[in-house]
XYZ file of C-alpha atoms in Angstrom:
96
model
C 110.880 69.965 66.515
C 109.206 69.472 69.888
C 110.462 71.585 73.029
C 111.491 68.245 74.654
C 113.471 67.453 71.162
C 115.508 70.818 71.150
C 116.161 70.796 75.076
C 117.378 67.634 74.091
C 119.807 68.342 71.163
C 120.947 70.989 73.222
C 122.022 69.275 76.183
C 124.459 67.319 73.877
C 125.203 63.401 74.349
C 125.353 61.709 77.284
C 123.299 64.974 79.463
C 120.109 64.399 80.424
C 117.488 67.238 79.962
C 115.402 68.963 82.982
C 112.572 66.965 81.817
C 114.068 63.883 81.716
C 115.072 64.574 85.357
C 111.966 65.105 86.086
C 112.443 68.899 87.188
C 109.487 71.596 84.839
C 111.256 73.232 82.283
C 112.912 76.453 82.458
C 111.107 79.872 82.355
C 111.466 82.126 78.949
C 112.771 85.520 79.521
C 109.256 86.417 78.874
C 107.653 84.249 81.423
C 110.011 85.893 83.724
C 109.401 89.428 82.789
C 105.445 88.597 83.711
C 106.175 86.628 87.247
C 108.155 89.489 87.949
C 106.209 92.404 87.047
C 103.562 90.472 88.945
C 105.140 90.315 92.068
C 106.345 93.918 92.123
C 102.642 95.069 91.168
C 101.517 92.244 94.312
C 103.988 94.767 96.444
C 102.039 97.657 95.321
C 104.978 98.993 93.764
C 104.542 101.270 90.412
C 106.247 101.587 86.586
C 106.208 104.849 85.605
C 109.436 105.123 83.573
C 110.982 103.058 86.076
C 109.807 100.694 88.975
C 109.057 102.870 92.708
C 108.251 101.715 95.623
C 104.532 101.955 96.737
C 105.149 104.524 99.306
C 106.780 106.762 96.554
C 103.890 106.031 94.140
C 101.356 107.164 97.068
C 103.487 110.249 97.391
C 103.367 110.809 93.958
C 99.830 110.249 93.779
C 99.512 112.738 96.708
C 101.557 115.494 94.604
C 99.951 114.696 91.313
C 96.362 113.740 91.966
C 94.720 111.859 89.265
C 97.160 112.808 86.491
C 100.300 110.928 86.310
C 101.513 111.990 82.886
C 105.172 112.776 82.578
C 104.397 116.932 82.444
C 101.997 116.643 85.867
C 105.120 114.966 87.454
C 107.743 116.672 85.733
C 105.952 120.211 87.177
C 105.207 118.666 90.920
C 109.253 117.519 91.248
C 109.894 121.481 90.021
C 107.391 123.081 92.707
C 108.822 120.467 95.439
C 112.284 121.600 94.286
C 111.922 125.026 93.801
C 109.828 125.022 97.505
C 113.289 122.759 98.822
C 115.353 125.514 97.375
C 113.856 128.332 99.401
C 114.028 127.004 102.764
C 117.863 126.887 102.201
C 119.926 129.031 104.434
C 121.548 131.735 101.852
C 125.128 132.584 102.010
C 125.668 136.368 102.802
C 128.483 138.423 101.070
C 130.837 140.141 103.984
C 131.276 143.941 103.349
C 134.878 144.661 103.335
């Protein structure tokens, strides 16, 4: 069966199809995976295991240098958090 034939069949009787309107036929969730993907990588945005924004993946790239594995960026968030942590006012027990 050709695309055109199953579009067809399931548009049921009496409903024309996209192409028979003349309008392109609809994306697969694959095709718009890719266009997406594309235009988030045309923003200069990164996947590592989730999408940031490019000025968060040239932080990160700062931090980590080269190495982007999970353990380089696991240990930089630690140092930046541990470094965070100290700069914290501490609260001081009252005598009495």
């Amino acid at each position: 069966m050709t695309k055109i034939a199953v579009a067809a069949k399931r548009a049921g009787p009496g409903r024309p199809t996209n192409v028979e309107r003349g309008l392109p036929p609809r994306p697969t969730a694959a095709q718009r995976r890719a266009n997406s993907d594309a235009e988030k990588i045309a923003r200069g945005e990164q996947r590592i295991n989730t999408w940031i924004a490019a000025d968060a993946a040239a932080a990160l790239a700062a931090i980590t240098g080269s190495d982007q594995s999970r353990g380089a960026i696991r240990e930089a968030i630690g140092l930046a958090l541990i470094a965070y942590a100290q700069t914290l006012p501490t609260k001081r027990k009252k005598n009495g």
